């Protein structure tokens, strides 16, 4: 939770993104006194100026009353300031919202704005990035799920390729295919994966035999699961840190998991590393979102892939099911997997939507 | 193996009580035999007395072991008021002492520590290294956002390094993690939750787990020794209020540390010494038996000897302090006194194993060590020995130890008995040795084991000789001779090069680049 009290620097960045202004031209004055036309002097928490535009801003939280807003509005008017904003730290009630609307006061959701300031990890798929408010937030673990052939590996590879194209090193951990086969397959798609791999911008790794045998010892209860998680996570982080990797994909995560809540919670939480975006993929078996029906509860966000076959061919869709700490659009969009990678399909005729999708949304919400 | 099913707990519990009774009966019977029945030479009296003191020593150790076992079975679990309270956690200073370590292990574990201690911790890397280039530690610490502290002197060794940093810290909790330890992601969350809940507790200790126990027989023996300590003894100590911290995998309350002016720099076992100081000041420890940190067993004989030597001489050095401040103090109840007494005297065990080991050899030479008549032997001494050993085995099985652990545990102390003798002589002569860690050194020359090998040869000869005498007495003596010979056999497996542990095998294979 962001407490009251923004620093000028952050506020300047928020204003810059909100009003599309260059931060260099923004000046911010904190606790500034301005003489009103009535001869009274008022103190404003923030006065923000750029190119002759002036905004008066005040912070609001759950204790802010309608009266406070009225006083703020009238003081600003008296001081000759027409543009006003409140910096809200908590959700604003409907009554105050309406009031701000009437008075022409902009509402700036500080938490939301600060979140968007964080450099997000884009997929390079415009529609998806837009629905994600700009991309995934680094430092968290996300899951991409879907039935076989839905495009999980393709999306994960696209995520790494795009990252490499903007200078972020990627790591692909394969748990069920050999790297040779994977590279042979992915090179047929024109997303630059192989090229970035050759330039060492993307690492491709597989899990070792010793990990497989340790995992089977855990499944049979012969080995302590915390030890296994500690080992896997530590080695992974050692690779990430030593190679300065920013994006990680584990495809699929299932082979590193056992169907146990404590285990999956600890494993998925432990994979998170500050500044690094981790995506894991999962097929569907026990639930509409994952193999064990547990994974979805412990991932920070979930993107679900689906497809239906019709006379016109395969219709692929994707939707964001869950995305903590981000405003997202949960409506599905449609795409094709082409030789140039993922292409969004703009217009779709009557679509036979999978009826179960609605249930998923209800469950998650 | 004996499988008593659901009745195991009850049976083992009853057996512990019967064993304790028979320990007294056995000791009294042998004393009676020695004084009343004995008509021997001076030498026989001398060895009989030695043997009897050894029986008393192991009697006390066994009683505290059985009491700990009983406590751990009945009271330990309810004593842990466990619960993770969100938002109640305070910041923890994580102190990681480093001294001339293997770089790859340092890299791996610093990454494990930095990423697994979580957001609420400030990590301090205390590098006292005197050899090699340790610039990489400073560089890695900086990259991982950990504070790097390097000292040019080794004042106070590990305790000194900890104290130099601790004195200025503001965090309410301080955790010590040795560099060979790898914490699990929930280690601090769980331990600080316990400190939050129990404001009168000075520290929380979690077990040391040797995750590389599959790398050698030596590592497995070390793990077996840890098993008894961390599955039975510490659970009992936690309940009895006699727990001491074990130097790593422990989170202290800063207030408790401050009350004793931080770590005790006068001792090479700063962990136990500091805990003794805390106990004197009224701070108790809590043992949380959950595997939350993964460490490494010594894999070379030199490393193992270093570790055992430090524990032995350190604990023995503390004996006068514990006797004076705890045993003689009116503040402590007698149960705690017995437990502290057993703890502080434990590492003199070498002297007492020695008399057991040489008994069959003395028998061959015609010196009878335990002359006891048949009635006493079959009704007091034999039930005592059989009961204690069976209960010892069953209690470990009940705690989930594999059968080979039980054997290793019987063997381990016999195998290193000379070390305990050397350590106690050194302490008596006040000889000083530098602080060493369990991760240094390699194989030892075989001449180092002359004591054990000589005893083995003599035991074999004596037992064979006694077996051929065809009397009940010599049969029994021969049996013990062969038994002890068997316990010494692992000595030929200990001093070998380790293989790669599954914990050290890479988890991910790189492809191509």
PDB file of C-alpha atoms in Angstrom, chain B residues 30-307:
ATOM      1  CA  UNK B  30      28.428 -53.756  39.588  1.00  0.00           C
ATOM      2  CA  UNK B  31      29.419 -51.556  42.527  1.00  0.00           C
ATOM      3  CA  UNK B  32      28.265 -54.243  44.960  1.00  0.00           C
ATOM      4  CA  UNK B  33      30.198 -56.857  42.991  1.00  0.00           C
ATOM      5  CA  UNK B  34      33.302 -54.716  42.886  1.00  0.00           C
ATOM      6  CA  UNK B  35      33.329 -53.955  46.586  1.00  0.00           C
ATOM      7  CA  UNK B  36      31.845 -57.034  48.193  1.00  0.00           C
ATOM      8  CA  UNK B  37      32.587 -59.902  45.876  1.00  0.00           C
ATOM      9  CA  UNK B  38      35.911 -58.824  44.542  1.00  0.00           C
ATOM     10  CA  UNK B  39      39.142 -60.335  45.788  1.00  0.00           C
ATOM     11  CA  UNK B  40      41.603 -59.229  43.205  1.00  0.00           C
ATOM     12  CA  UNK B  41      44.875 -57.518  42.534  1.00  0.00           C
ATOM     13  CA  UNK B  42      45.458 -53.783  42.596  1.00  0.00           C
ATOM     14  CA  UNK B  43      45.296 -53.699  38.796  1.00  0.00           C
ATOM     15  CA  UNK B  44      41.954 -55.455  38.829  1.00  0.00           C
ATOM     16  CA  UNK B  45      40.591 -52.956  41.341  1.00  0.00           C
ATOM     17  CA  UNK B  46      41.923 -50.088  39.247  1.00  0.00           C
ATOM     18  CA  UNK B  47      40.275 -51.282  36.032  1.00  0.00           C
ATOM     19  CA  UNK B  48      37.098 -52.285  37.845  1.00  0.00           C
ATOM     20  CA  UNK B  49      36.792 -48.793  39.273  1.00  0.00           C
ATOM     21  CA  UNK B  50      37.405 -47.289  35.819  1.00  0.00           C
ATOM     22  CA  UNK B  51      34.803 -49.637  34.334  1.00  0.00           C
ATOM     23  CA  UNK B  52      32.325 -48.712  37.027  1.00  0.00           C
ATOM     24  CA  UNK B  53      32.804 -44.977  36.502  1.00  0.00           C
ATOM     25  CA  UNK B  54      32.279 -45.602  32.782  1.00  0.00           C
ATOM     26  CA  UNK B  55      28.991 -47.360  33.630  1.00  0.00           C
ATOM     27  CA  UNK B  56      27.912 -44.382  35.712  1.00  0.00           C
ATOM     28  CA  UNK B  57      28.920 -41.975  32.919  1.00  0.00           C
ATOM     29  CA  UNK B  58      26.941 -43.864  30.247  1.00  0.00           C
ATOM     30  CA  UNK B  59      24.179 -44.372  32.805  1.00  0.00           C
ATOM     31  CA  UNK B  60      23.743 -40.613  33.201  1.00  0.00           C
ATOM     32  CA  UNK B  61      24.003 -40.065  29.443  1.00  0.00           C
ATOM     33  CA  UNK B  62      21.438 -42.799  28.803  1.00  0.00           C
ATOM     34  CA  UNK B  63      19.035 -41.451  31.407  1.00  0.00           C
ATOM     35  CA  UNK B  64      19.153 -37.953  29.888  1.00  0.00           C
ATOM     36  CA  UNK B  65      18.766 -39.489  26.428  1.00  0.00           C
ATOM     37  CA  UNK B  66      15.725 -41.507  27.489  1.00  0.00           C
ATOM     38  CA  UNK B  67      14.183 -38.565  29.318  1.00  0.00           C
ATOM     39  CA  UNK B  68      14.720 -36.417  26.232  1.00  0.00           C
ATOM     40  CA  UNK B  69      13.106 -39.103  24.118  1.00  0.00           C
ATOM     41  CA  UNK B  70      10.097 -39.274  26.425  1.00  0.00           C
ATOM     42  CA  UNK B  71       9.746 -35.484  26.410  1.00  0.00           C
ATOM     43  CA  UNK B  72      10.105 -35.325  22.670  1.00  0.00           C
ATOM     44  CA  UNK B  73       7.360 -37.934  22.294  1.00  0.00           C
ATOM     45  CA  UNK B  74       4.937 -36.453  24.785  1.00  0.00           C
ATOM     46  CA  UNK B  75       5.480 -32.738  25.408  1.00  0.00           C
ATOM     47  CA  UNK B  76       7.565 -31.377  22.560  1.00  0.00           C
ATOM     48  CA  UNK B  77       4.935 -30.925  19.849  1.00  0.00           C
ATOM     49  CA  UNK B  78       2.372 -29.145  22.030  1.00  0.00           C
ATOM     50  CA  UNK B  79       5.177 -26.901  23.334  1.00  0.00           C
ATOM     51  CA  UNK B  80       5.563 -25.296  19.925  1.00  0.00           C
ATOM     52  CA  UNK B  81       2.849 -22.718  19.661  1.00  0.00           C
ATOM     53  CA  UNK B  82       3.255 -22.385  16.018  1.00  0.00           C
ATOM     54  CA  UNK B  83       1.551 -19.980  13.739  1.00  0.00           C
ATOM     55  CA  UNK B  84       2.558 -17.603  11.049  1.00  0.00           C
ATOM     56  CA  UNK B  85       1.134 -14.183  11.781  1.00  0.00           C
ATOM     57  CA  UNK B  86       1.114 -11.966   8.789  1.00  0.00           C
ATOM     58  CA  UNK B  87       2.302  -8.415   9.288  1.00  0.00           C
ATOM     59  CA  UNK B  88       3.812  -9.084  12.680  1.00  0.00           C
ATOM     60  CA  UNK B  89       7.258  -9.831  11.380  1.00  0.00           C
ATOM     61  CA  UNK B  90      10.089  -7.524  12.194  1.00  0.00           C
ATOM     62  CA  UNK B  91      13.298  -7.070  10.294  1.00  0.00           C
ATOM     63  CA  UNK B  92      16.030  -9.633  10.619  1.00  0.00           C
ATOM     64  CA  UNK B  93      19.756  -9.077  10.257  1.00  0.00           C
ATOM     65  CA  UNK B  94      21.166 -12.166   8.584  1.00  0.00           C
ATOM     66  CA  UNK B  95      24.848 -12.624   9.412  1.00  0.00           C
ATOM     67  CA  UNK B  96      26.896 -14.898   7.187  1.00  0.00           C
ATOM     68  CA  UNK B  97      30.459 -15.518   8.386  1.00  0.00           C
ATOM     69  CA  UNK B  98      32.903 -16.585   5.653  1.00  0.00           C
ATOM     70  CA  UNK B  99      36.446 -17.826   6.203  1.00  0.00           C
ATOM     71  CA  UNK B 100      38.650 -19.175   3.393  1.00  0.00           C
ATOM     72  CA  UNK B 101      35.917 -21.120   1.654  1.00  0.00           C
ATOM     73  CA  UNK B 102      35.566 -22.829  -1.667  1.00  0.00           C
ATOM     74  CA  UNK B 103      34.414 -20.090  -4.137  1.00  0.00           C
ATOM     75  CA  UNK B 104      31.745 -22.097  -5.973  1.00  0.00           C
ATOM     76  CA  UNK B 105      30.019 -23.050  -2.737  1.00  0.00           C
ATOM     77  CA  UNK B 106      30.186 -19.422  -1.564  1.00  0.00           C
ATOM     78  CA  UNK B 107      28.593 -18.214  -4.814  1.00  0.00           C
ATOM     79  CA  UNK B 108      25.778 -20.754  -4.714  1.00  0.00           C
ATOM     80  CA  UNK B 109      24.954 -20.242  -1.076  1.00  0.00           C
ATOM     81  CA  UNK B 110      25.141 -16.443  -1.133  1.00  0.00           C
ATOM     82  CA  UNK B 111      22.611 -16.495  -3.961  1.00  0.00           C
ATOM     83  CA  UNK B 112      20.456 -18.962  -2.010  1.00  0.00           C
ATOM     84  CA  UNK B 113      20.684 -16.810   1.104  1.00  0.00           C
ATOM     85  CA  UNK B 114      20.028 -13.527  -0.643  1.00  0.00           C
ATOM     86  CA  UNK B 115      17.021 -14.790  -2.576  1.00  0.00           C
ATOM     87  CA  UNK B 116      15.520 -17.008   0.109  1.00  0.00           C
ATOM     88  CA  UNK B 117      15.655 -14.817   3.206  1.00  0.00           C
ATOM     89  CA  UNK B 118      12.999 -12.565   1.727  1.00  0.00           C
ATOM     90  CA  UNK B 119      12.224  -8.881   1.826  1.00  0.00           C
ATOM     91  CA  UNK B 120      12.363  -8.481   5.583  1.00  0.00           C
ATOM     92  CA  UNK B 121      16.040  -9.244   5.947  1.00  0.00           C
ATOM     93  CA  UNK B 122      19.296  -7.329   5.686  1.00  0.00           C
ATOM     94  CA  UNK B 123      22.143  -9.672   4.851  1.00  0.00           C
ATOM     95  CA  UNK B 124      25.651  -9.011   6.167  1.00  0.00           C
ATOM     96  CA  UNK B 125      28.481 -11.020   4.654  1.00  0.00           C
ATOM     97  CA  UNK B 126      31.284 -11.162   7.224  1.00  0.00           C
ATOM     98  CA  UNK B 127      34.363 -12.114   5.285  1.00  0.00           C
ATOM     99  CA  UNK B 128      37.368 -12.933   7.440  1.00  0.00           C
ATOM    100  CA  UNK B 129      39.227 -14.755   4.670  1.00  0.00           C
ATOM    101  CA  UNK B 130      42.985 -14.586   4.840  1.00  0.00           C
ATOM    102  CA  UNK B 131      43.885 -16.500   1.685  1.00  0.00           C
ATOM    103  CA  UNK B 132      43.017 -16.249  -1.983  1.00  0.00           C
ATOM    104  CA  UNK B 133      41.255 -13.503  -3.852  1.00  0.00           C
ATOM    105  CA  UNK B 134      37.939 -12.782  -2.199  1.00  0.00           C
ATOM    106  CA  UNK B 135      37.087  -9.828  -4.423  1.00  0.00           C
ATOM    107  CA  UNK B 136      34.343 -11.944  -5.967  1.00  0.00           C
ATOM    108  CA  UNK B 137      32.563 -12.124  -2.604  1.00  0.00           C
ATOM    109  CA  UNK B 138      32.538  -8.336  -2.309  1.00  0.00           C
ATOM    110  CA  UNK B 139      31.359  -7.991  -5.904  1.00  0.00           C
ATOM    111  CA  UNK B 140      28.599 -10.584  -5.574  1.00  0.00           C
ATOM    112  CA  UNK B 141      27.471  -9.134  -2.234  1.00  0.00           C
ATOM    113  CA  UNK B 142      27.115  -5.742  -3.850  1.00  0.00           C
ATOM    114  CA  UNK B 143      25.171  -7.138  -6.801  1.00  0.00           C
ATOM    115  CA  UNK B 144      22.804  -8.984  -4.507  1.00  0.00           C
ATOM    116  CA  UNK B 145      22.301  -5.979  -2.263  1.00  0.00           C
ATOM    117  CA  UNK B 146      24.058  -7.512   0.736  1.00  0.00           C
ATOM    118  CA  UNK B 147      26.428  -5.628   2.995  1.00  0.00           C
ATOM    119  CA  UNK B 148      30.005  -6.834   2.784  1.00  0.00           C
ATOM    120  CA  UNK B 149      32.284  -6.539   5.803  1.00  0.00           C
ATOM    121  CA  UNK B 150      35.932  -7.514   5.617  1.00  0.00           C
ATOM    122  CA  UNK B 151      38.248  -7.580   8.629  1.00  0.00           C
ATOM    123  CA  UNK B 152      41.999  -7.617   8.448  1.00  0.00           C
ATOM    124  CA  UNK B 153      42.323  -9.276  11.829  1.00  0.00           C
ATOM    125  CA  UNK B 154      40.579 -12.326  13.186  1.00  0.00           C
ATOM    126  CA  UNK B 155      39.980 -11.014  16.663  1.00  0.00           C
ATOM    127  CA  UNK B 156      37.564 -13.349  18.445  1.00  0.00           C
ATOM    128  CA  UNK B 157      37.282 -15.506  15.321  1.00  0.00           C
ATOM    129  CA  UNK B 158      33.652 -16.131  14.339  1.00  0.00           C
ATOM    130  CA  UNK B 159      32.230 -14.575  17.512  1.00  0.00           C
ATOM    131  CA  UNK B 160      34.414 -11.507  16.974  1.00  0.00           C
ATOM    132  CA  UNK B 161      33.263 -11.111  13.376  1.00  0.00           C
ATOM    133  CA  UNK B 162      29.623 -11.359  14.458  1.00  0.00           C
ATOM    134  CA  UNK B 163      30.062  -8.955  17.362  1.00  0.00           C
ATOM    135  CA  UNK B 164      31.858  -6.310  15.306  1.00  0.00           C
ATOM    136  CA  UNK B 165      28.719  -5.942  13.205  1.00  0.00           C
ATOM    137  CA  UNK B 166      26.020  -6.801  15.738  1.00  0.00           C
ATOM    138  CA  UNK B 167      26.780  -3.989  18.141  1.00  0.00           C
ATOM    139  CA  UNK B 168      25.530  -1.310  15.760  1.00  0.00           C
ATOM    140  CA  UNK B 169      22.512  -3.098  14.361  1.00  0.00           C
ATOM    141  CA  UNK B 170      18.965  -1.871  14.857  1.00  0.00           C
ATOM    142  CA  UNK B 171      17.075  -4.967  13.675  1.00  0.00           C
ATOM    143  CA  UNK B 172      15.170  -6.720  16.482  1.00  0.00           C
ATOM    144  CA  UNK B 173      16.291 -10.167  15.308  1.00  0.00           C
ATOM    145  CA  UNK B 174      19.662 -11.535  14.250  1.00  0.00           C
ATOM    146  CA  UNK B 175      20.064 -14.750  12.331  1.00  0.00           C
ATOM    147  CA  UNK B 176      23.350 -16.595  11.912  1.00  0.00           C
ATOM    148  CA  UNK B 177      23.817 -18.738   8.820  1.00  0.00           C
ATOM    149  CA  UNK B 178      27.134 -20.397   8.089  1.00  0.00           C
ATOM    150  CA  UNK B 179      28.191 -20.121   4.470  1.00  0.00           C
ATOM    151  CA  UNK B 180      27.733 -23.863   3.916  1.00  0.00           C
ATOM    152  CA  UNK B 181      24.038 -23.519   4.736  1.00  0.00           C
ATOM    153  CA  UNK B 182      21.275 -23.019   2.210  1.00  0.00           C
ATOM    154  CA  UNK B 183      18.042 -21.677   3.679  1.00  0.00           C
ATOM    155  CA  UNK B 184      14.665 -22.675   2.261  1.00  0.00           C
ATOM    156  CA  UNK B 185      12.447 -19.805   1.118  1.00  0.00           C
ATOM    157  CA  UNK B 186      10.269 -20.033   4.245  1.00  0.00           C
ATOM    158  CA  UNK B 187      13.038 -20.287   6.860  1.00  0.00           C
ATOM    159  CA  UNK B 188      12.877 -16.758   8.301  1.00  0.00           C
ATOM    160  CA  UNK B 189       9.121 -16.456   7.953  1.00  0.00           C
ATOM    161  CA  UNK B 190       8.583 -19.507  10.129  1.00  0.00           C
ATOM    162  CA  UNK B 191      11.260 -18.818  12.736  1.00  0.00           C
ATOM    163  CA  UNK B 192      10.440 -15.147  13.259  1.00  0.00           C
ATOM    164  CA  UNK B 193       6.776 -16.080  13.616  1.00  0.00           C
ATOM    165  CA  UNK B 194       7.801 -18.210  16.616  1.00  0.00           C
ATOM    166  CA  UNK B 195       9.843 -15.383  18.135  1.00  0.00           C
ATOM    167  CA  UNK B 196       6.894 -13.025  17.626  1.00  0.00           C
ATOM    168  CA  UNK B 197       4.600 -15.419  19.409  1.00  0.00           C
ATOM    169  CA  UNK B 198       6.904 -16.218  22.309  1.00  0.00           C
ATOM    170  CA  UNK B 199       8.388 -13.010  23.692  1.00  0.00           C
ATOM    171  CA  UNK B 200      10.238 -14.813  26.488  1.00  0.00           C
ATOM    172  CA  UNK B 201      12.225 -16.950  24.046  1.00  0.00           C
ATOM    173  CA  UNK B 202      15.775 -15.794  23.369  1.00  0.00           C
ATOM    174  CA  UNK B 203      16.403 -17.756  20.194  1.00  0.00           C
ATOM    175  CA  UNK B 204      14.870 -20.268  17.816  1.00  0.00           C
ATOM    176  CA  UNK B 205      17.059 -23.052  16.493  1.00  0.00           C
ATOM    177  CA  UNK B 206      16.171 -25.238  13.517  1.00  0.00           C
ATOM    178  CA  UNK B 207      17.938 -28.522  12.703  1.00  0.00           C
ATOM    179  CA  UNK B 208      21.107 -28.818  10.702  1.00  0.00           C
ATOM    180  CA  UNK B 209      20.493 -31.135   7.809  1.00  0.00           C
ATOM    181  CA  UNK B 210      23.352 -32.650   5.912  1.00  0.00           C
ATOM    182  CA  UNK B 211      22.014 -32.546   2.396  1.00  0.00           C
ATOM    183  CA  UNK B 212      25.145 -34.165   0.964  1.00  0.00           C
ATOM    184  CA  UNK B 213      24.951 -37.244   3.191  1.00  0.00           C
ATOM    185  CA  UNK B 214      24.959 -39.415   0.062  1.00  0.00           C
ATOM    186  CA  UNK B 215      28.506 -38.381  -0.793  1.00  0.00           C
ATOM    187  CA  UNK B 216      30.356 -40.744   1.571  1.00  0.00           C
ATOM    188  CA  UNK B 217      30.079 -43.115   4.517  1.00  0.00           C
ATOM    189  CA  UNK B 218      31.678 -40.392   6.621  1.00  0.00           C
ATOM    190  CA  UNK B 219      28.985 -37.876   5.672  1.00  0.00           C
ATOM    191  CA  UNK B 220      26.319 -40.451   6.434  1.00  0.00           C
ATOM    192  CA  UNK B 221      27.809 -41.206   9.839  1.00  0.00           C
ATOM    193  CA  UNK B 222      27.875 -37.481  10.565  1.00  0.00           C
ATOM    194  CA  UNK B 223      24.232 -37.296   9.497  1.00  0.00           C
ATOM    195  CA  UNK B 224      23.342 -40.234  11.763  1.00  0.00           C
ATOM    196  CA  UNK B 225      24.956 -38.412  14.701  1.00  0.00           C
ATOM    197  CA  UNK B 226      22.960 -35.315  13.809  1.00  0.00           C
ATOM    198  CA  UNK B 227      19.819 -37.444  13.728  1.00  0.00           C
ATOM    199  CA  UNK B 228      20.068 -38.391  17.405  1.00  0.00           C
ATOM    200  CA  UNK B 229      20.892 -34.836  18.344  1.00  0.00           C
ATOM    201  CA  UNK B 230      18.248 -33.038  16.282  1.00  0.00           C
ATOM    202  CA  UNK B 231      15.424 -35.566  16.386  1.00  0.00           C
ATOM    203  CA  UNK B 232      15.623 -36.580  20.028  1.00  0.00           C
ATOM    204  CA  UNK B 233      18.028 -34.678  22.280  1.00  0.00           C
ATOM    205  CA  UNK B 234      17.232 -31.105  21.190  1.00  0.00           C
ATOM    206  CA  UNK B 235      13.481 -31.706  21.259  1.00  0.00           C
ATOM    207  CA  UNK B 236      13.887 -32.840  24.851  1.00  0.00           C
ATOM    208  CA  UNK B 237      16.222 -29.949  25.664  1.00  0.00           C
ATOM    209  CA  UNK B 238      13.783 -27.458  24.165  1.00  0.00           C
ATOM    210  CA  UNK B 239      11.087 -28.659  26.548  1.00  0.00           C
ATOM    211  CA  UNK B 240      13.422 -28.971  29.537  1.00  0.00           C
ATOM    212  CA  UNK B 241      14.807 -25.463  29.051  1.00  0.00           C
ATOM    213  CA  UNK B 242      18.365 -26.625  28.446  1.00  0.00           C
ATOM    214  CA  UNK B 243      18.614 -26.040  24.712  1.00  0.00           C
ATOM    215  CA  UNK B 244      21.788 -24.464  23.415  1.00  0.00           C
ATOM    216  CA  UNK B 245      22.131 -22.805  20.040  1.00  0.00           C
ATOM    217  CA  UNK B 246      24.208 -24.544  17.433  1.00  0.00           C
ATOM    218  CA  UNK B 247      26.005 -21.661  15.763  1.00  0.00           C
ATOM    219  CA  UNK B 248      24.023 -21.684  12.552  1.00  0.00           C
ATOM    220  CA  UNK B 249      20.379 -21.911  11.449  1.00  0.00           C
ATOM    221  CA  UNK B 250      19.415 -19.913  14.476  1.00  0.00           C
ATOM    222  CA  UNK B 251      17.543 -16.654  14.921  1.00  0.00           C
ATOM    223  CA  UNK B 252      18.305 -14.701  18.085  1.00  0.00           C
ATOM    224  CA  UNK B 253      16.273 -11.996  19.702  1.00  0.00           C
ATOM    225  CA  UNK B 254      18.603  -9.001  19.715  1.00  0.00           C
ATOM    226  CA  UNK B 255      17.454  -8.073  23.207  1.00  0.00           C
ATOM    227  CA  UNK B 256      18.651 -11.455  24.481  1.00  0.00           C
ATOM    228  CA  UNK B 257      21.988 -11.087  22.700  1.00  0.00           C
ATOM    229  CA  UNK B 258      22.448  -7.596  24.108  1.00  0.00           C
ATOM    230  CA  UNK B 259      21.719  -8.845  27.610  1.00  0.00           C
ATOM    231  CA  UNK B 260      24.844 -11.028  27.430  1.00  0.00           C
ATOM    232  CA  UNK B 261      26.948  -8.454  25.603  1.00  0.00           C
ATOM    233  CA  UNK B 262      26.618 -10.446  22.376  1.00  0.00           C
ATOM    234  CA  UNK B 263      28.622 -13.550  21.458  1.00  0.00           C
ATOM    235  CA  UNK B 264      31.116 -14.962  23.896  1.00  0.00           C
ATOM    236  CA  UNK B 265      34.490 -14.384  22.248  1.00  0.00           C
ATOM    237  CA  UNK B 266      36.404 -16.327  24.871  1.00  0.00           C
ATOM    238  CA  UNK B 267      35.163 -19.687  23.594  1.00  0.00           C
ATOM    239  CA  UNK B 268      35.676 -21.544  20.323  1.00  0.00           C
ATOM    240  CA  UNK B 269      32.134 -22.835  20.691  1.00  0.00           C
ATOM    241  CA  UNK B 270      30.712 -19.331  20.841  1.00  0.00           C
ATOM    242  CA  UNK B 271      27.229 -20.732  20.218  1.00  0.00           C
ATOM    243  CA  UNK B 272      27.042 -22.881  23.359  1.00  0.00           C
ATOM    244  CA  UNK B 273      28.950 -20.349  25.468  1.00  0.00           C
ATOM    245  CA  UNK B 274      26.578 -17.552  24.459  1.00  0.00           C
ATOM    246  CA  UNK B 275      23.568 -19.736  25.206  1.00  0.00           C
ATOM    247  CA  UNK B 276      24.951 -20.549  28.645  1.00  0.00           C
ATOM    248  CA  UNK B 277      25.280 -16.816  29.284  1.00  0.00           C
ATOM    249  CA  UNK B 278      21.711 -16.341  28.081  1.00  0.00           C
ATOM    250  CA  UNK B 279      20.443 -19.162  30.306  1.00  0.00           C
ATOM    251  CA  UNK B 280      22.148 -17.517  33.293  1.00  0.00           C
ATOM    252  CA  UNK B 281      20.293 -14.321  32.378  1.00  0.00           C
ATOM    253  CA  UNK B 282      17.013 -16.191  32.145  1.00  0.00           C
ATOM    254  CA  UNK B 283      16.644 -16.413  28.352  1.00  0.00           C
ATOM    255  CA  UNK B 284      15.531 -19.814  27.071  1.00  0.00           C
ATOM    256  CA  UNK B 285      15.780 -21.231  23.595  1.00  0.00           C
ATOM    257  CA  UNK B 286      13.195 -22.947  21.465  1.00  0.00           C
ATOM    258  CA  UNK B 287      13.909 -25.751  19.049  1.00  0.00           C
ATOM    259  CA  UNK B 288      11.769 -25.835  15.927  1.00  0.00           C
ATOM    260  CA  UNK B 289      12.116 -29.238  14.328  1.00  0.00           C
ATOM    261  CA  UNK B 290      11.414 -28.433  10.713  1.00  0.00           C
ATOM    262  CA  UNK B 291      13.968 -28.853   7.970  1.00  0.00           C
ATOM    263  CA  UNK B 292      14.297 -25.265   6.794  1.00  0.00           C
ATOM    264  CA  UNK B 293      18.026 -25.016   6.132  1.00  0.00           C
ATOM    265  CA  UNK B 294      20.208 -27.401   4.174  1.00  0.00           C
ATOM    266  CA  UNK B 295      23.830 -27.703   5.160  1.00  0.00           C
ATOM    267  CA  UNK B 296      26.790 -29.828   4.317  1.00  0.00           C
ATOM    268  CA  UNK B 297      28.371 -32.664   6.235  1.00  0.00           C
ATOM    269  CA  UNK B 298      32.159 -32.739   6.398  1.00  0.00           C
ATOM    270  CA  UNK B 299      33.224 -34.978   3.529  1.00  0.00           C
ATOM    271  CA  UNK B 300      36.901 -35.380   4.333  1.00  0.00           C
ATOM    272  CA  UNK B 301      38.327 -37.030   7.412  1.00  0.00           C
ATOM    273  CA  UNK B 302      40.367 -33.916   8.176  1.00  0.00           C
ATOM    274  CA  UNK B 303      37.216 -31.775   8.009  1.00  0.00           C
ATOM    275  CA  UNK B 304      35.334 -34.197  10.257  1.00  0.00           C
ATOM    276  CA  UNK B 305      38.196 -34.280  12.744  1.00  0.00           C
ATOM    277  CA  UNK B 306      38.340 -30.449  12.739  1.00  0.00           C
ATOM    278  CA  UNK B 307      34.635 -30.244  13.429  1.00  0.00           C
TER     279      UNK B 307
END
